[in-house]
CSV table of C-alpha atoms and ligand atoms in Angstrom, one decimal:
chain,number,residue,atom,x,y,z
A,27,MET,CA,0.0,0.0,0.0
A,28,GLY,CA,1.1,3.5,-0.7
A,29,ILE,CA,0.6,6.6,1.5
A,30,LYS,CA,-2.8,7.4,0.0
A,31,GLU,CA,-4.2,3.9,0.8
A,32,GLN,CA,-2.5,3.8,4.2
A,33,TYR,CA,-4.0,7.2,5.1
A,34,ALA,CA,-7.5,6.1,4.0
A,35,GLN,CA,-7.2,2.9,6.0
A,36,VAL,CA,-6.0,4.7,9.2
A,37,ARG,CA,-8.8,7.2,8.8
A,38,GLU,CA,-11.4,4.5,8.5
A,39,GLU,CA,-10.0,2.5,11.4
A,40,VAL,CA,-9.9,5.6,13.6
A,41,ALA,CA,-13.6,6.4,12.8
A,42,ALA,CA,-14.5,2.7,13.4
A,43,GLU,CA,-12.7,2.7,16.8
A,44,ALA,CA,-14.5,5.9,17.9
A,45,LEU,CA,-17.8,4.3,17.0
A,46,ARG,CA,-16.9,1.1,18.9
A,47,CYS,CA,-16.1,3.3,21.9
A,48,GLY,CA,-19.5,4.9,21.7
A,49,ARG,CA,-18.0,8.2,20.4
A,50,ASP,CA,-18.8,10.4,17.5
A,51,PRO,CA,-16.1,9.8,14.8
A,52,GLN,CA,-16.1,13.6,14.2
A,53,SER,CA,-14.8,14.1,17.8
A,54,VAL,CA,-11.4,12.5,16.9
A,55,ARG,CA,-9.1,14.6,14.7
A,56,LEU,CA,-6.5,12.5,12.8
A,57,ILE,CA,-3.2,14.4,12.6
A,58,ALA,CA,-0.9,12.9,10.0
A,59,VAL,CA,2.7,13.2,11.4
A,60,SER,CA,4.7,13.9,8.3
A,61,LYS,CA,8.1,14.4,9.9
A,62,THR,CA,9.7,11.5,8.0
A,63,VAL,CA,8.5,12.4,4.5
A,64,ASP,CA,9.1,15.3,2.1
A,65,ALA,CA,6.5,17.5,0.4
A,66,SER,CA,5.6,14.7,-2.1
A,67,GLY,CA,4.6,12.5,0.8
A,68,VAL,CA,2.5,15.3,2.3
A,69,ALA,CA,0.9,15.7,-1.2
A,70,SER,CA,-0.1,12.1,-1.3
A,71,ALA,CA,-1.8,12.3,2.1
A,72,PHE,CA,-3.4,15.6,1.2
A,73,GLU,CA,-4.9,14.0,-1.9
A,74,ALA,CA,-6.3,11.2,0.2
A,75,GLY,CA,-8.1,13.9,2.3
A,76,ALA,CA,-5.6,14.7,5.1
A,77,ARG,CA,-6.0,18.3,6.3
A,78,ASP,CA,-4.1,18.1,9.6
A,79,PHE,CA,-0.4,17.5,9.7
A,80,GLY,CA,2.2,17.3,12.5
A,81,GLU,CA,5.9,18.3,12.4
A,82,ASN,CA,8.4,18.3,15.2
A,83,ARG,CA,11.0,20.7,13.8
A,84,PRO,CA,10.6,24.4,12.8
A,85,ASP,CA,12.3,24.2,9.3
A,86,PRO,CA,10.2,21.5,7.8
A,87,LEU,CA,7.1,22.9,9.5
A,88,LYS,CA,7.7,26.2,7.7
A,89,GLU,CA,8.5,24.6,4.4
A,90,LYS,CA,5.5,22.3,4.3
A,91,GLN,CA,3.1,24.9,5.7
A,92,THR,CA,4.2,27.2,2.9
A,93,ALA,CA,3.6,24.5,0.3
A,94,PHE,CA,0.3,23.4,1.8
A,95,PRO,CA,-1.3,26.5,3.4
A,96,GLN,CA,-4.8,25.0,3.1
A,97,ALA,CA,-3.9,22.4,5.7
A,98,ARG,CA,-3.7,22.9,9.5
A,99,TRP,CA,-0.2,22.5,10.8
A,100,HIS,CA,0.6,21.2,14.2
A,101,PHE,CA,3.9,21.7,16.0
A,102,ILE,CA,4.5,18.6,18.2
A,103,GLY,CA,8.3,18.8,18.9
A,104,ASN,CA,10.5,20.2,21.6
A,105,ILE,CA,10.5,24.0,21.6
A,106,GLN,CA,13.7,26.0,21.4
A,107,ALA,CA,13.1,29.5,22.6
A,108,ARG,CA,14.9,31.2,19.6
A,109,ARG,CA,12.7,29.4,17.1
A,110,ILE,CA,9.4,30.4,18.7
A,111,PRO,CA,8.5,33.3,16.3
A,112,GLU,CA,8.9,30.9,13.3
A,113,ILE,CA,6.8,28.2,15.0
A,114,VAL,CA,4.1,30.8,15.8
A,115,ALA,CA,4.1,32.0,12.2
A,116,SER,CA,3.4,28.5,10.8
A,117,ALA,CA,1.5,26.5,13.5
A,118,ALA,CA,-2.2,26.4,14.0
A,119,LEU,CA,-1.7,24.5,17.3
A,120,ILE,CA,1.5,24.0,19.3
A,121,HIS,CA,1.1,20.8,21.3
A,122,SER,CA,4.3,20.8,23.3
A,123,VAL,CA,4.3,23.7,25.7
A,124,CYS,CA,5.7,22.8,29.1
A,125,ASP,CA,7.6,25.8,30.2
A,126,GLU,CA,6.3,29.1,31.4
A,127,GLY,CA,9.1,31.1,29.9
A,128,HIS,CA,8.3,29.6,26.5
A,129,ALA,CA,4.6,30.3,27.0
A,130,GLU,CA,5.5,34.0,27.6
A,131,LYS,CA,7.6,34.1,24.4
A,132,ILE,CA,4.9,32.4,22.4
A,133,ALA,CA,2.3,34.9,23.7
A,134,ARG,CA,4.6,37.8,22.7
A,135,ALA,CA,5.2,36.4,19.3
A,136,ALA,CA,1.5,35.8,18.7
A,137,LEU,CA,0.6,39.4,19.7
A,138,HIS,CA,3.4,40.6,17.4
A,139,ALA,CA,1.9,38.5,14.5
A,140,GLY,CA,-1.6,39.7,15.3
A,141,LYS,CA,-2.9,36.2,16.1
A,142,THR,CA,-4.1,34.3,19.1
A,143,GLN,CA,-2.0,31.2,19.4
A,144,ASP,CA,-3.7,28.0,20.3
A,145,ILE,CA,-1.5,25.7,22.5
A,146,LEU,CA,-1.7,22.5,24.4
A,147,LEU,CA,0.3,21.8,27.6
A,148,GLU,CA,2.5,18.7,27.3
A,149,VAL,CA,2.4,16.6,30.5
A,150,ASN,CA,4.9,13.8,31.3
A,151,VAL,CA,2.4,11.5,32.9
A,152,SER,CA,4.6,8.4,32.9
A,153,GLY,CA,7.5,10.3,34.5
A,154,GLU,CA,10.0,8.7,32.1
A,155,ALA,CA,13.2,10.8,32.2
A,156,SER,CA,13.5,10.6,28.4
A,157,LYS,CA,10.2,12.3,27.9
A,158,SER,CA,9.6,16.0,27.9
A,159,GLY,CA,6.5,17.6,29.5
A,160,ALA,CA,5.5,19.2,32.8
A,161,ALA,CA,5.1,16.9,35.8
A,162,PRO,CA,1.4,16.3,36.5
A,163,GLU,CA,1.6,18.2,39.8
A,164,GLU,CA,3.1,21.3,37.9
A,165,ALA,CA,0.3,21.4,35.3
A,166,GLU,CA,-2.1,23.5,37.2
A,167,ALA,CA,0.4,26.3,38.0
A,168,LEU,CA,1.5,26.3,34.3
A,169,LEU,CA,-2.1,26.4,33.1
A,170,LEU,CA,-3.0,29.3,35.4
A,171,ALA,CA,0.1,31.2,34.2
A,172,CYS,CA,-0.8,30.6,30.6
A,173,THR,CA,-4.4,31.6,30.9
A,174,ARG,CA,-3.2,35.0,32.2
A,175,LEU,CA,-1.2,35.6,29.0
A,176,GLU,CA,-2.9,37.7,26.3
A,177,GLY,CA,-2.2,36.1,22.9
A,178,LEU,CA,-2.5,32.5,24.0
A,179,ARG,CA,-5.5,30.2,24.2
A,180,VAL,CA,-4.9,26.9,26.1
A,181,CYS,CA,-6.9,24.3,24.3
A,182,GLY,CA,-6.1,21.2,26.4
A,183,LEU,CA,-3.3,18.7,27.2
A,184,MET,CA,-0.9,16.5,25.3
A,185,THR,CA,1.1,13.4,26.3
A,186,MET,CA,3.2,10.6,25.0
A,187,ALA,CA,2.9,7.1,26.5
A,188,PRO,CA,5.9,4.8,27.0
A,189,GLN,CA,6.3,2.5,24.0
A,190,GLY,CA,5.8,-1.3,24.1
A,191,ASP,CA,2.9,-2.0,26.5
A,192,ARG,CA,-0.6,-1.1,25.6
A,193,ALA,CA,-2.0,-1.5,29.1
A,194,VAL,CA,0.6,1.0,30.4
A,195,ALA,CA,-0.4,3.3,27.5
A,196,ARG,CA,-4.0,3.1,28.4
A,197,ALA,CA,-3.3,3.9,32.1
A,198,VAL,CA,-1.3,6.9,31.0
A,199,PHE,CA,-4.1,8.2,28.8
A,200,ASP,CA,-6.7,7.6,31.5
A,201,GLU,CA,-4.5,9.7,33.8
A,202,LEU,CA,-4.2,12.5,31.3
A,203,ALA,CA,-8.0,12.6,30.8
A,204,ALA,CA,-8.6,12.7,34.6
A,205,LEU,CA,-6.0,15.5,35.0
A,206,ALA,CA,-7.7,17.5,32.2
A,207,LYS,CA,-11.1,17.1,33.8
A,208,ARG,CA,-9.7,18.4,37.2
A,209,LEU,CA,-7.9,21.3,35.5
A,210,ARG,CA,-11.0,22.2,33.5
A,211,ALA,CA,-13.0,22.4,36.7
A,212,SER,CA,-10.5,25.0,38.0
A,213,LEU,CA,-11.1,27.3,35.0
A,214,ASN,CA,-14.0,29.8,34.3
A,215,GLY,CA,-16.0,30.9,31.3
A,216,ASP,CA,-14.1,31.1,28.0
A,217,ASP,CA,-11.0,29.5,29.5
A,218,ALA,CA,-13.0,26.4,30.6
A,219,ALA,CA,-14.8,26.3,27.2
A,220,SER,CA,-11.6,26.3,25.2
A,221,PHE,CA,-9.9,23.7,27.4
A,222,SER,CA,-11.3,20.7,25.6
A,223,GLU,CA,-8.6,18.9,23.6
A,224,LEU,CA,-6.7,15.7,24.5
A,225,SER,CA,-3.8,15.0,22.1
A,226,MET,CA,-2.7,11.5,22.7
A,227,GLY,CA,-2.1,8.3,20.8
A,228,MET,CA,0.4,7.4,18.1
A,229,SER,CA,0.8,4.6,15.6
A,230,GLU,CA,1.1,1.9,18.2
A,231,ASP,CA,-1.4,3.1,20.8
A,232,TRP,CA,-4.1,5.2,19.2
A,233,ARG,CA,-6.8,2.7,19.9
A,234,GLU,CA,-6.1,3.0,23.7
A,235,ALA,CA,-6.1,6.8,23.3
A,236,ILE,CA,-9.5,6.9,21.6
A,237,ALA,CA,-10.9,4.6,24.3
A,238,ALA,CA,-9.6,7.0,26.9
A,239,GLY,CA,-11.1,10.1,25.2
A,240,ALA,CA,-8.4,11.4,22.8
A,241,THR,CA,-9.7,14.2,20.6
A,242,MET,CA,-6.6,14.3,18.5
A,243,VAL,CA,-4.4,11.3,17.6
A,244,ARG,CA,-0.9,11.9,16.1
A,245,ILE,CA,-0.1,9.2,13.6
A,246,GLY,CA,3.1,9.0,11.6
A,247,ARG,CA,4.4,5.5,10.7
A,248,ALA,CA,1.1,3.8,10.2
A,249,ILE,CA,0.4,6.4,7.4
A,250,PHE,CA,3.8,7.2,6.0
A,251,SER,CA,6.0,4.0,6.5
A,252,GLU,CA,5.7,1.3,4.0
A,253,GLY,CA,4.4,-1.9,5.4
A,254,PHE,CA,3.9,-0.7,8.9
A,255,SER,CA,1.9,-3.1,11.1
A,256,GLU,CA,0.7,-2.4,14.6
B,322,LIG,C1,6.8,11.2,15.7
B,322,LIG,C2,5.7,11.6,16.7
B,322,LIG,C3,4.4,11.0,16.6
B,322,LIG,C4,4.0,9.9,15.6
B,322,LIG,O1,4.6,8.8,16.0
B,322,LIG,P1,4.4,7.4,15.2
B,322,LIG,O2,4.8,6.3,16.1
B,322,LIG,O3,5.2,7.5,13.9
B,322,LIG,O4,2.9,7.3,14.8
B,322,LIG,C5,3.5,11.5,17.5
B,322,LIG,N1,3.8,12.4,18.4
B,322,LIG,C6,5.0,13.0,18.5
B,322,LIG,C7,5.2,14.0,19.6
B,322,LIG,C8,6.0,12.6,17.7
B,322,LIG,O5,7.2,13.1,17.8
């Protein structure tokens, strides 16, 4: 199968899994993580109907966003402070904010660009040292700091589960969903209404993520790697 067919298959499976979990398929956004392919790979997925793409580095984000401005581009990688203005220029949603200093710089860049930047707070639920993200107990303070910044809209939370054990992944996703629920209850009005997204689940664990309430799954290899099998 090529990229077009793999995208179509993943899209269908994601919708079927949402239904199986008693959820509206429209409530799960499929983000095609195109970090391993060039613009021609993006073009194939776009032709198959993909409109949300994820990148983890600022240069390819900018290049591909420029080539496909009709798509929504998601920044899902580690943030380097000096690259923030470029990320803000290209990203519809930044999934990986876990530092108050970065949030302040993003807000400033957004105001400068005349936009409100949508962000998610990345939480390191599993506590693995190799993973980035705020500790769960730091999330509330970070959220409150972010909601005070003009130019930012905090749309929810993001996490990555440890690889290799689906039961562990499911527990991590359940924990993120519970944390989001608690945090949402601490917000008022517009801040509470905006705080509705859960970005979780990748090629190997997106089914567990949908069962736990993911509103965005970030899928790379299952779409773009030839012969990927779960
Ligand atoms: C690469 C990446 C993905 C996609 O991972 P796959 O296993 O290829 O589906 C999702 N989220 C983040 C943050 C990534 O860096």
